[in-house]
Short mmCIF file of C-alpha atoms in Angstrom, two decimals:
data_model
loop_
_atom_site.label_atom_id
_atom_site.label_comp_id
_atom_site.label_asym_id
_atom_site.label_seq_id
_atom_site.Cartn_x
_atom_site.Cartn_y
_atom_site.Cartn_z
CA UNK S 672 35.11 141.14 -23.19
CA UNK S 673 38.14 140.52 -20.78
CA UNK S 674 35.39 139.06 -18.35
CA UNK S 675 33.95 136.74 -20.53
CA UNK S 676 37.02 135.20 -21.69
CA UNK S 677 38.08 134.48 -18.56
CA UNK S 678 34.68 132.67 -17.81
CA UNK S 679 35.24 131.26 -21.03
CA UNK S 680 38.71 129.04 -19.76
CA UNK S 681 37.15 128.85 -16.41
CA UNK S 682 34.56 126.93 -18.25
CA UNK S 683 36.37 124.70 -20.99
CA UNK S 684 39.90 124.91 -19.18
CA UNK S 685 39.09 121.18 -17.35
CA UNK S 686 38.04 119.67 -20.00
CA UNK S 687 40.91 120.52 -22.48
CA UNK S 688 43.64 119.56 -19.86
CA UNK S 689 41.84 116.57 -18.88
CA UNK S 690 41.76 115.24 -22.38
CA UNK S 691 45.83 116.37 -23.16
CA UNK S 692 46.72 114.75 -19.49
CA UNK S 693 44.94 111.54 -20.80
CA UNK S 694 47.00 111.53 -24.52
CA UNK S 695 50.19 112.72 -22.71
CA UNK S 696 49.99 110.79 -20.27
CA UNK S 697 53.67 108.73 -20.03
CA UNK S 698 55.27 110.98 -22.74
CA UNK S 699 57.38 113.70 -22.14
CA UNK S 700 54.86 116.25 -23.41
CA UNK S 701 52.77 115.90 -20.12
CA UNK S 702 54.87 118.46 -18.79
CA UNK S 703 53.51 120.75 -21.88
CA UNK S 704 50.19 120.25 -20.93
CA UNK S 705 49.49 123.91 -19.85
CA UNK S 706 51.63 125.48 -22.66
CA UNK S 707 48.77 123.73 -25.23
CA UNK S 708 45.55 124.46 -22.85
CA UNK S 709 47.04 128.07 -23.47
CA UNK S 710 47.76 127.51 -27.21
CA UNK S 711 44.00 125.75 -27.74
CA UNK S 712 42.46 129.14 -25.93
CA UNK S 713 44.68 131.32 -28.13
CA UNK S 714 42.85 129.29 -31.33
CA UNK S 715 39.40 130.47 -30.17
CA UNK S 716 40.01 133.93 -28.93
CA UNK S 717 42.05 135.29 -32.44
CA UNK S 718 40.46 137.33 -34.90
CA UNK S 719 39.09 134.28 -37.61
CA UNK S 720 39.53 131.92 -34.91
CA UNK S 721 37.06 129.18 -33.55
CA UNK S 722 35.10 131.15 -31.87
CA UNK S 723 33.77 133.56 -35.06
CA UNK S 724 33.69 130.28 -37.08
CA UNK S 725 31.74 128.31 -34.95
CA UNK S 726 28.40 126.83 -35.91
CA UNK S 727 25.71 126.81 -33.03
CA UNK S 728 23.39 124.95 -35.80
CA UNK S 729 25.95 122.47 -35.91
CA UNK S 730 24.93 119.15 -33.87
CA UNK S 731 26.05 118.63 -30.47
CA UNK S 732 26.72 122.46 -29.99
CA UNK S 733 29.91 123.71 -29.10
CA UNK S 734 31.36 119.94 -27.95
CA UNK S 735 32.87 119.17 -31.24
CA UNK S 736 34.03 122.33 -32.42
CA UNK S 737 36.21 121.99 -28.73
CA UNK S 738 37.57 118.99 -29.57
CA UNK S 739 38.91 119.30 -33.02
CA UNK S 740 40.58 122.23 -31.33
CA UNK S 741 42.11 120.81 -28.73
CA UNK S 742 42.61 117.41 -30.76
CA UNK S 743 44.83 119.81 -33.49
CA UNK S 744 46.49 121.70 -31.11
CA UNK S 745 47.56 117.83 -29.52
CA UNK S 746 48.71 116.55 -32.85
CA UNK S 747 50.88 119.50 -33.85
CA UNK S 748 52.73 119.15 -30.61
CA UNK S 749 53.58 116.10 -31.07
CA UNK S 750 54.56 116.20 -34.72
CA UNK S 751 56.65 119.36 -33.17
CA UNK S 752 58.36 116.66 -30.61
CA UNK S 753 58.25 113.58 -32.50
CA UNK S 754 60.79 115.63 -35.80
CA UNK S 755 63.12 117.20 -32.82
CA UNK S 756 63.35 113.46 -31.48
CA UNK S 757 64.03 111.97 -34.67
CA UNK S 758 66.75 114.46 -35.25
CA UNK S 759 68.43 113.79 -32.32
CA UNK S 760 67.76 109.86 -32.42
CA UNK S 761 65.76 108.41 -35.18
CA UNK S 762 65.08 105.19 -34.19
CA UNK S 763 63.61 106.88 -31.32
CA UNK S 764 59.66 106.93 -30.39
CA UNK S 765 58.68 110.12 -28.47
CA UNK S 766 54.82 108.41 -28.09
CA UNK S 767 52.44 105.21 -27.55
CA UNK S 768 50.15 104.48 -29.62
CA UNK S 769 47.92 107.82 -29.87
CA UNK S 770 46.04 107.27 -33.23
CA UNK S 771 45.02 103.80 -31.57
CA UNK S 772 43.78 105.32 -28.49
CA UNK S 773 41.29 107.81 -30.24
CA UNK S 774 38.28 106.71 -29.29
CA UNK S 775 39.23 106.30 -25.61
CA UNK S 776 40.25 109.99 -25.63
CA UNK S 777 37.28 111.08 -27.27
CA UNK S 778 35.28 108.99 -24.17
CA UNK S 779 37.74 111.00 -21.53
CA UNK S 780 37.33 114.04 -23.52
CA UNK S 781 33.38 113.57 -23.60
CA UNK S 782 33.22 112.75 -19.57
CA UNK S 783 35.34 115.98 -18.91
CA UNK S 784 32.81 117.79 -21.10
CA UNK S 785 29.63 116.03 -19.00
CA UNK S 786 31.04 117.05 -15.38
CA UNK S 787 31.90 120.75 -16.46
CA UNK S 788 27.89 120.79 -18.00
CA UNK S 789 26.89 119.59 -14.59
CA UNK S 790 29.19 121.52 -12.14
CA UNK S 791 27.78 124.42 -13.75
CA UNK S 792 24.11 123.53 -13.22
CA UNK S 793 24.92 122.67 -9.34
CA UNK S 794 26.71 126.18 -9.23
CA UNK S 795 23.12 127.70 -10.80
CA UNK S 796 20.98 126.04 -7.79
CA UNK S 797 20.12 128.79 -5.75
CA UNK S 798 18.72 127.14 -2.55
CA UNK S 799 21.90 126.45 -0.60
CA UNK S 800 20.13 123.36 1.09
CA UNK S 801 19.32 121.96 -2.17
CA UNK S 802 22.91 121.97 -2.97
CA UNK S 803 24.24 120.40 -0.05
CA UNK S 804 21.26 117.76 -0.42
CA UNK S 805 22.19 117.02 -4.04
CA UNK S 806 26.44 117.15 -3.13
CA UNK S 807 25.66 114.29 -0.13
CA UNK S 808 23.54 112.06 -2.16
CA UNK S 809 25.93 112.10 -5.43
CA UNK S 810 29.15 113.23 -4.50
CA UNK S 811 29.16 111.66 -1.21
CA UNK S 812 26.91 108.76 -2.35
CA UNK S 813 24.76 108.37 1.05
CA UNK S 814 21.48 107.45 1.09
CA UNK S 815 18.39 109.48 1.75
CA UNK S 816 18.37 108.00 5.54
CA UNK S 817 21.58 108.54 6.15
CA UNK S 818 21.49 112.55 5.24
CA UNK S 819 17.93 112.33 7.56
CA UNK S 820 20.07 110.72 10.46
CA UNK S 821 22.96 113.31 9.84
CA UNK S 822 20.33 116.31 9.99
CA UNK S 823 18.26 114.71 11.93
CA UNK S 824 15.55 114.93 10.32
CA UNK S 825 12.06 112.82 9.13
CA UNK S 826 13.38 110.94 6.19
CA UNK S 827 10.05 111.70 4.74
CA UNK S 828 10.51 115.42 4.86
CA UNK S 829 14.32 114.72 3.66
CA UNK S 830 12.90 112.19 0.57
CA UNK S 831 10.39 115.47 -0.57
CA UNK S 832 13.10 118.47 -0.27
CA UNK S 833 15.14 115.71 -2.34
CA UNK S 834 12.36 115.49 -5.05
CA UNK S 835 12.26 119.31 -5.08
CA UNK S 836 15.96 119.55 -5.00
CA UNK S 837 16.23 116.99 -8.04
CA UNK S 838 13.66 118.65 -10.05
CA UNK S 839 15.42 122.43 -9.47
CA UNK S 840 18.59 120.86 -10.34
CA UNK S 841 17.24 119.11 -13.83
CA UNK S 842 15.60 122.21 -14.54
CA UNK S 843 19.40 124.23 -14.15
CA UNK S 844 20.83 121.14 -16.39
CA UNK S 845 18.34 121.98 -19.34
CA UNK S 846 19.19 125.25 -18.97
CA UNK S 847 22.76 125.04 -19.11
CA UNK S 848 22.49 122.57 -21.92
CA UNK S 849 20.40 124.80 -23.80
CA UNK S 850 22.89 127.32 -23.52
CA UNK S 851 25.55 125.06 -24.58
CA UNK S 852 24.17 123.26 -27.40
CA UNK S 853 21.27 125.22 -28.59
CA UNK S 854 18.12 123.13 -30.09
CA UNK S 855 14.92 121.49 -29.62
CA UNK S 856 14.10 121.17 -25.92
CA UNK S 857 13.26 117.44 -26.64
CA UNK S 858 16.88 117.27 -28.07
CA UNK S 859 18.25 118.94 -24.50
CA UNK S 860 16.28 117.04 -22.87
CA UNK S 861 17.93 113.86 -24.38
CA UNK S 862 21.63 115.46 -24.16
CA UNK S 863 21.03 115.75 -20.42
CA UNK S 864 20.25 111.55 -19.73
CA UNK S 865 23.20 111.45 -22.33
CA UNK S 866 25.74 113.50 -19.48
CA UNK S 867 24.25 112.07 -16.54
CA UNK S 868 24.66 108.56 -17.83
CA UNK S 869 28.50 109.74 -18.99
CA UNK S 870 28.97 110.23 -15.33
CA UNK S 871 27.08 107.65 -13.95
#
């Protein structure tokens, strides 16, 4: 149980403080950032919490379920800050515009969400060559060539252990996806172009 929480916020733990560095960003609550990651984890984990409430059925999985959480947990914060500041000063504003900005968090929220899916597919590839294949042509962005010339290798030969690298990777995605958001493979299937295009 103790395990699989802590894979649990190994998991999800980027992609809440990405989203609550993005809304806090400028305010004083960025320094609370942690404090609320901890407080969003404590939400799913108690007895009644997210985690026993949760609908799988639900579209889009897990995703939104996340994100109300993490949205809430965001919002009482900063009703917390915003009546201490207006006690203290009340012509004072403790934050921008957050209600305005919704959307845009919801897009830095989603892209957190699409590189934790994907990290965790790369991290299922088990041919270590495939991995380092698949890290220099996206992460590192060189062409197919360029990672023949570095191994020194045919670029043909390089070009085919790509295609099979590619096609073990998509297959890990699925997976992963599948895991995440459970459905109709054709539905997966779709969710994956959806993250790689997030990232893209």
């Amino acid at each position: 149980k103790e395990a699989d929480r802590a894979a649990f916020v190994r998991q999800y733990g980027p992609v809440v403080r990405a989203y609550l560095r993005a809304r806090w960003r400028g305010s004083r609550l960025i320094q609370d950032v942690e404090d609320a990651t901890q407080e969003v984890f404590l939400d799913c984990f108690r007895q009644d919490g997210l985690l026993e409430t949760v609908d799988a059925d639900r579209a889009g999985g897990f995703r939104p379920f996340l994100y109300a959480a993490v949205r809430n947990v965001a919002r009482h914060a900063e009703t917390k800050t915003k009546r201490s500041k207006e006690r203290q000063s009340p012509d004072s504003k403790a934050f921008g515009d957050v209600a305005g900005r919704d959307e845009q968090l919801s897009q830095v929220f989603d892209k957190a969400w699409a590189l934790s899916v994907v990290q965790e597919a790369l991290r299922r590839v088990e041919d270590p060559c495939h991995v380092d294949l698949l890290r220099l042509r996206f992460h590192e962005g060189l062409p197919i060539r360029d990672i023949a010339a570095r191994w020194e290798e045919d670029p043909a030969r390089v070009h085919k252990a790509y295609r099979r690298a590619r096609q073990a990777y998509e297959a890990k995605l699925l997976e992963v996806v599948l895991n995440r958001q459970p459905g109709s493979r054709s539905a997966a299937v779709a969710e994956c172009k959806r993250l790689i295009a997030l990232l893209g």
